[in-house]
Every structure is written in C-alpha cells, then in structure tokens.
Amino acid sequence: MLAFERFYKIKQLLHVMQLVGKPLVRIGKMSDGGYVMIDDFTSQRIAYSFGISDDVSWDKDMASRGYDVFMYDHTIVRVPEENIKFHWKKIGISQLDNSENCKSLKFIINENGHANQEKMILKMDVEGAEWASLSTVPSDIMNKFSQIVLELHFGDPTGKQGFEHWVDSYYNIIRMLKNINQTHQLIHVHGNNYGHIMTAGGLDVPISLEVLYANKAEYVFSDIEKIYPTKIDQPNNPLCPDIFLGTWNVDEL
C-alpha cells in the first residue's frame, strides 16, 4: 500500500465534526501539556490520566474542578506535585495484563471499582502506546468516558526517520481509530509543533496530533468545518509558529 493511501485512510478515520451546543475550553498549560476540551464538567468527577512525565498542569486543572484524577506512568518515580485529588500508580497502559508494569484500561477501571461509573474523562499521552492499548478496548469500557483527549503519535518525534518508521504500526493505528469511532466522535484536532509534518501525495499528517473525542450517546454534532488551529489553540512550543491544518477533513477519492 502506498504512503498516500495510508495517509488518506488515517485522515478519513480522523473525520472531524463540530460539537453543537457546548463551548470548548483549554485545560492545563497554555503550551505543551494543555488540551482543548468540552466545557462540561458537571457529571461524575472521575478522570483518568495516562502519561505524566514532569507535567501535571492538566491534572491540577481537573482537580480544581473537583475531579479525582487517577494517574498512571511507569516511567517516573513520583509525580512532580502532590494533590489530595491525585491518585498515582507506577503502572503503564497496555493491551494486555501479563506485565507487572503495564495493565489494560479494563483491568485498571475494574481495579479502581469504577466498573459501574459513567461520564468519566480520559486523557492519554503515552508516546505511541495508545495504538495497541486502545485498539481492543470493548465498547462498554469506552462508553464510560464522556470525553477522550489523546496525543496521537504517528512516527519518530526526532524527525530522523520518516513514514517507514511507523509503517509496521499502521494496522494498529487503523484498528484503534475504528474502535474509538464506534463510540466517540472526533471534534477537535491540533498539530504538536514540537514535531515535523509527514507528507505523502499532498496529504499532511503531523508526527504528533492532539485530538478530542466526544461520546456519541451524550452529544450532538454537525458537519460544519473549522479551520485549524482555532483561536482556543496554542502552540505546544511557544517559540515556533503553530501547525496549520486547514479544514483537515479529506474528500472522497
């Protein structure tokens, strides 16, 4: 399969629609670590945060809104800040449960006693582990989240390797996007300008793309397209211009 065909399929599965009746708001920093979300934080006060590193700005914002934030990162020895609303474990996200360091989303939710919870929020920035770990999550688990904000990683963040670097991950990418599309609608995209843009046949895909999904059962959508980045977006690297994505959606071939 040609690079263009792969890019086209990915962008087709990343079709953006506009949210109706709810404003968007930025949660976290005004640079890398902040995310655009739906300004709808009145339901269950439970949030999951996968991928912490040295930045808890998103987690602090969620805690200030009354959320208990269940935080997971197996690459750090402690969270950079303590908060009564933070619940951190040195565990990573995985497709399987056969590792002491990594567990599946379903396992973690059940372990926390959240199997009967609804309208939770999920944030994930796990450097490429999102593809396999979310590709097989059952719809009943995905449906527990009103909003899902992800950073999607399509390739080598250093820019030293191109399309071939992630070609082996292509089928995991497709499986994950099809899986999340069953329950959630993509409503916002933003390119992370710390990475470069891959191009094939006139189609552009940023090496890292921040996305926001809304639960199809809870929200209403329209086909009106926006130009990205929007006014609410901020460049991840404030020293460089933001990535222009335009209208993003692709037409039929």
Coordinates of C-alpha atoms in Angstrom, one line a residue:
M1 CA 0.0 0.0 0.0
L2 CA 1.3 3.4 -1.0
A3 CA 2.1 6.0 1.7
F4 CA -0.6 8.3 0.2
E5 CA -3.2 5.5 0.6
R6 CA -2.3 5.0 4.2
F7 CA -2.4 8.7 4.9
Y8 CA -5.8 9.0 3.2
K9 CA -7.2 6.1 5.3
I10 CA -5.9 7.6 8.5
K11 CA -7.3 11.0 7.8
Q12 CA -10.6 9.5 6.7
L13 CA -10.9 7.8 10.0
L14 CA -10.0 11.1 11.7
H15 CA -13.0 12.9 10.4
V16 CA -13.8 16.0 12.5
M17 CA -17.4 17.1 13.2
Q18 CA -18.4 20.2 15.1
L19 CA -19.9 19.9 18.6
V20 CA -23.3 21.5 18.9
G21 CA -24.4 23.5 22.0
K22 CA -21.3 23.2 24.2
P23 CA -18.3 25.5 24.2
L24 CA -14.7 24.3 24.2
V25 CA -12.2 25.3 26.9
R26 CA -8.4 24.9 27.4
I27 CA -7.4 22.7 30.3
G28 CA -3.8 22.8 31.5
K29 CA -1.0 25.0 30.4
M30 CA -1.1 27.5 27.5
S31 CA 1.6 25.4 25.8
D32 CA 2.6 21.7 25.7
G33 CA 0.6 19.8 28.4
G34 CA -2.6 21.8 27.9
Y35 CA -5.5 20.4 25.9
V36 CA -8.8 21.6 24.3
M37 CA -11.8 20.0 25.9
I38 CA -15.6 20.4 26.2
D39 CA -16.6 22.8 28.9
D40 CA -18.8 20.2 30.5
F41 CA -17.5 19.1 33.9
T42 CA -20.7 18.7 36.0
S43 CA -21.2 14.9 36.0
Q44 CA -19.1 12.1 37.5
R45 CA -15.9 13.7 39.0
I46 CA -13.5 10.9 37.9
A47 CA -10.7 11.5 35.4
Y48 CA -8.0 9.1 34.1
S49 CA -4.6 10.5 33.1
F50 CA -2.1 8.2 31.4
G51 CA 1.4 9.7 30.7
I52 CA 2.5 12.2 33.4
S53 CA 6.3 12.8 33.0
D54 CA 7.1 16.1 34.7
D55 CA 3.8 18.0 33.9
V56 CA 0.6 17.9 35.9
S57 CA -1.0 21.1 34.7
W58 CA -3.9 19.3 33.1
D59 CA -4.3 17.1 36.2
K60 CA -4.3 20.2 38.5
D61 CA -6.9 21.9 36.4
M62 CA -9.1 18.8 36.6
A63 CA -8.6 18.5 40.4
S64 CA -9.5 22.2 40.8
R65 CA -12.9 21.3 39.1
G66 CA -13.5 18.7 41.8
Y67 CA -12.2 15.6 39.9
D68 CA -10.3 12.7 41.5
V69 CA -7.5 12.1 38.9
F70 CA -6.3 8.6 38.6
M71 CA -2.8 9.0 37.2
Y72 CA -0.6 6.3 35.6
D73 CA 3.0 6.5 34.4
H74 CA 5.5 3.6 34.8
T75 CA 8.5 5.8 33.6
I76 CA 8.6 8.1 36.6
V77 CA 9.5 7.5 40.3
R78 CA 6.9 10.1 41.7
V79 CA 4.5 12.7 40.5
P80 CA 6.1 16.2 40.3
E81 CA 3.5 17.7 42.6
E82 CA 1.2 16.2 45.3
N83 CA -2.5 16.9 45.5
I84 CA -5.3 15.4 47.6
K85 CA -7.1 14.6 44.4
F86 CA -4.2 12.8 42.8
H87 CA -4.1 9.0 42.8
W88 CA -0.9 7.9 41.1
K89 CA 0.4 4.4 40.4
K90 CA 3.7 3.4 38.7
I91 CA 1.8 1.5 36.0
G92 CA 1.7 2.0 32.3
I93 CA -1.2 1.3 29.8
S94 CA -1.1 -1.8 27.7
Q95 CA -3.3 -4.0 25.5
L96 CA -2.6 -7.0 27.9
D97 CA -2.4 -7.7 31.6
N98 CA 0.6 -10.0 31.7
S99 CA 3.1 -7.5 32.9
E100 CA 3.7 -6.0 36.4
N101 CA 4.5 -2.6 34.9
C102 CA 1.6 -2.3 32.4
K103 CA -2.1 -3.2 32.6
S104 CA -5.1 -2.8 30.3
L105 CA -7.7 0.0 30.6
K106 CA -10.4 -2.5 31.5
F107 CA -8.2 -4.0 34.3
I108 CA -7.4 -0.6 35.8
I109 CA -11.0 0.5 35.8
N110 CA -12.1 -2.7 37.5
E111 CA -9.3 -2.5 40.0
N112 CA -10.4 1.1 41.0
G113 CA -14.0 0.0 41.4
H114 CA -15.2 2.1 38.5
A115 CA -16.9 -0.7 36.5
N116 CA -20.3 0.9 37.1
Q117 CA -19.2 4.5 36.6
E118 CA -20.2 6.6 33.6
K119 CA -19.3 10.0 32.2
M120 CA -15.7 9.8 33.2
I121 CA -12.9 11.6 31.4
L122 CA -9.8 10.1 29.8
K123 CA -6.5 11.8 28.9
M124 CA -3.7 9.9 27.3
D125 CA -0.2 10.9 26.1
V126 CA 1.8 7.7 26.1
E127 CA 4.3 8.1 23.2
G128 CA 2.8 5.6 20.8
A129 CA 1.4 3.1 23.2
E130 CA -2.1 4.5 22.6
W131 CA -2.5 2.5 19.3
A132 CA -2.2 -1.0 20.8
S133 CA -3.7 -0.3 24.2
L134 CA -6.9 1.3 22.8
S135 CA -7.3 -0.9 19.8
T136 CA -9.1 -3.7 21.6
V137 CA -10.9 -1.9 24.5
P138 CA -14.5 -3.1 24.5
S139 CA -17.2 -0.6 23.6
D140 CA -18.8 -0.9 27.1
I141 CA -15.5 0.4 28.6
M142 CA -15.0 3.2 26.0
N143 CA -18.6 4.3 26.6
K144 CA -17.8 5.1 30.3
F145 CA -15.9 8.2 29.1
S146 CA -17.8 11.4 28.0
Q147 CA -14.6 12.9 26.7
I148 CA -11.4 11.4 25.5
V149 CA -8.3 13.6 24.8
L150 CA -5.3 11.9 23.2
E151 CA -2.0 12.8 21.8
L152 CA -1.6 10.5 18.8
H153 CA 2.0 9.7 17.7
F154 CA 2.5 8.7 14.1
G155 CA 6.2 8.5 13.9
D156 CA 9.7 9.3 15.1
P157 CA 9.5 12.6 17.1
T158 CA 13.1 13.4 16.2
G159 CA 12.3 13.7 12.5
K160 CA 15.3 11.4 11.7
Q161 CA 13.0 8.7 10.4
G162 CA 10.0 9.2 8.1
F163 CA 7.0 7.2 7.0
E164 CA 8.8 3.9 7.2
H165 CA 9.3 4.3 11.0
W166 CA 5.6 3.7 11.7
V167 CA 4.6 1.6 8.7
D168 CA 4.6 -1.5 11.0
S169 CA 2.2 0.2 13.3
Y170 CA -0.2 1.1 10.6
Y171 CA -2.7 -1.7 11.2
N172 CA -2.7 -1.0 15.0
I173 CA -3.4 2.7 14.1
I174 CA -6.4 1.7 11.9
R175 CA -7.7 -0.8 14.4
M176 CA -7.6 1.8 17.2
L177 CA -9.2 4.6 15.1
K178 CA -12.0 2.2 14.0
N179 CA -12.5 1.1 17.6
I180 CA -12.8 4.6 19.1
N181 CA -15.1 5.7 16.2
Q182 CA -17.7 3.1 17.3
T183 CA -18.5 5.1 20.5
H184 CA -17.0 8.6 20.1
Q185 CA -16.8 11.4 17.5
L186 CA -13.7 13.4 16.8
I187 CA -14.5 17.1 17.4
H188 CA -11.1 18.8 17.6
V189 CA -7.6 18.4 16.1
H190 CA -4.3 20.2 16.8
G191 CA -0.8 19.6 15.5
N192 CA 2.0 19.5 18.0
N193 CA 4.6 21.8 16.6
Y194 CA 7.5 20.1 18.6
G195 CA 7.3 17.6 15.8
H196 CA 7.5 17.8 12.0
I197 CA 4.9 17.1 9.4
M198 CA 4.9 13.9 7.2
T199 CA 3.6 14.4 3.6
A200 CA 2.5 11.9 1.0
G201 CA 0.8 12.8 -2.2
G202 CA -0.3 16.2 -1.0
L203 CA -1.7 14.9 2.3
D204 CA -0.1 16.1 5.5
V205 CA -0.1 14.3 8.9
P206 CA 1.8 15.8 11.8
I207 CA 4.1 13.4 13.6
S208 CA 2.1 14.2 16.8
L209 CA -1.6 15.2 16.7
E210 CA -3.7 16.2 19.7
V211 CA -7.3 15.1 19.4
L212 CA -10.5 15.4 21.4
Y213 CA -13.4 12.9 21.1
A214 CA -16.9 13.2 22.5
N215 CA -19.2 10.4 23.4
K216 CA -21.8 9.9 20.6
A217 CA -24.5 9.0 23.0
E218 CA -24.2 12.2 25.0
Y219 CA -23.5 15.0 22.5
V220 CA -24.9 16.3 19.2
F221 CA -22.7 17.1 16.2
S222 CA -22.8 18.9 12.9
D223 CA -20.9 18.8 9.6
I224 CA -19.7 22.4 9.8
E225 CA -15.9 22.5 9.3
K226 CA -13.5 24.7 11.2
I227 CA -10.1 26.0 10.2
Y228 CA -7.3 24.5 12.4
P229 CA -5.7 25.8 14.6
T230 CA -8.6 27.7 16.1
K231 CA -8.5 30.7 18.5
I232 CA -8.5 28.4 21.5
D233 CA -5.4 26.5 20.4
Q234 CA -1.9 27.4 21.5
P235 CA 1.4 26.2 20.0
N236 CA 3.0 23.4 22.1
N237 CA 6.3 25.1 21.5
P238 CA 5.6 28.9 22.1
L239 CA 8.8 29.8 20.3
C240 CA 7.6 28.4 16.9
P241 CA 4.5 29.0 14.8
D242 CA 1.6 26.7 15.3
I243 CA 0.9 24.0 12.6
F244 CA -1.7 25.0 10.0
L245 CA -4.0 22.0 9.4
G246 CA -6.7 23.9 7.4
T247 CA -10.0 22.2 7.3
W248 CA -8.3 18.8 7.9
N249 CA -11.1 16.5 6.6
V250 CA -10.4 14.7 3.3
D251 CA -12.8 14.5 0.4
E252 CA -13.8 11.2 -1.2
L253 CA -11.2 9.8 -3.7

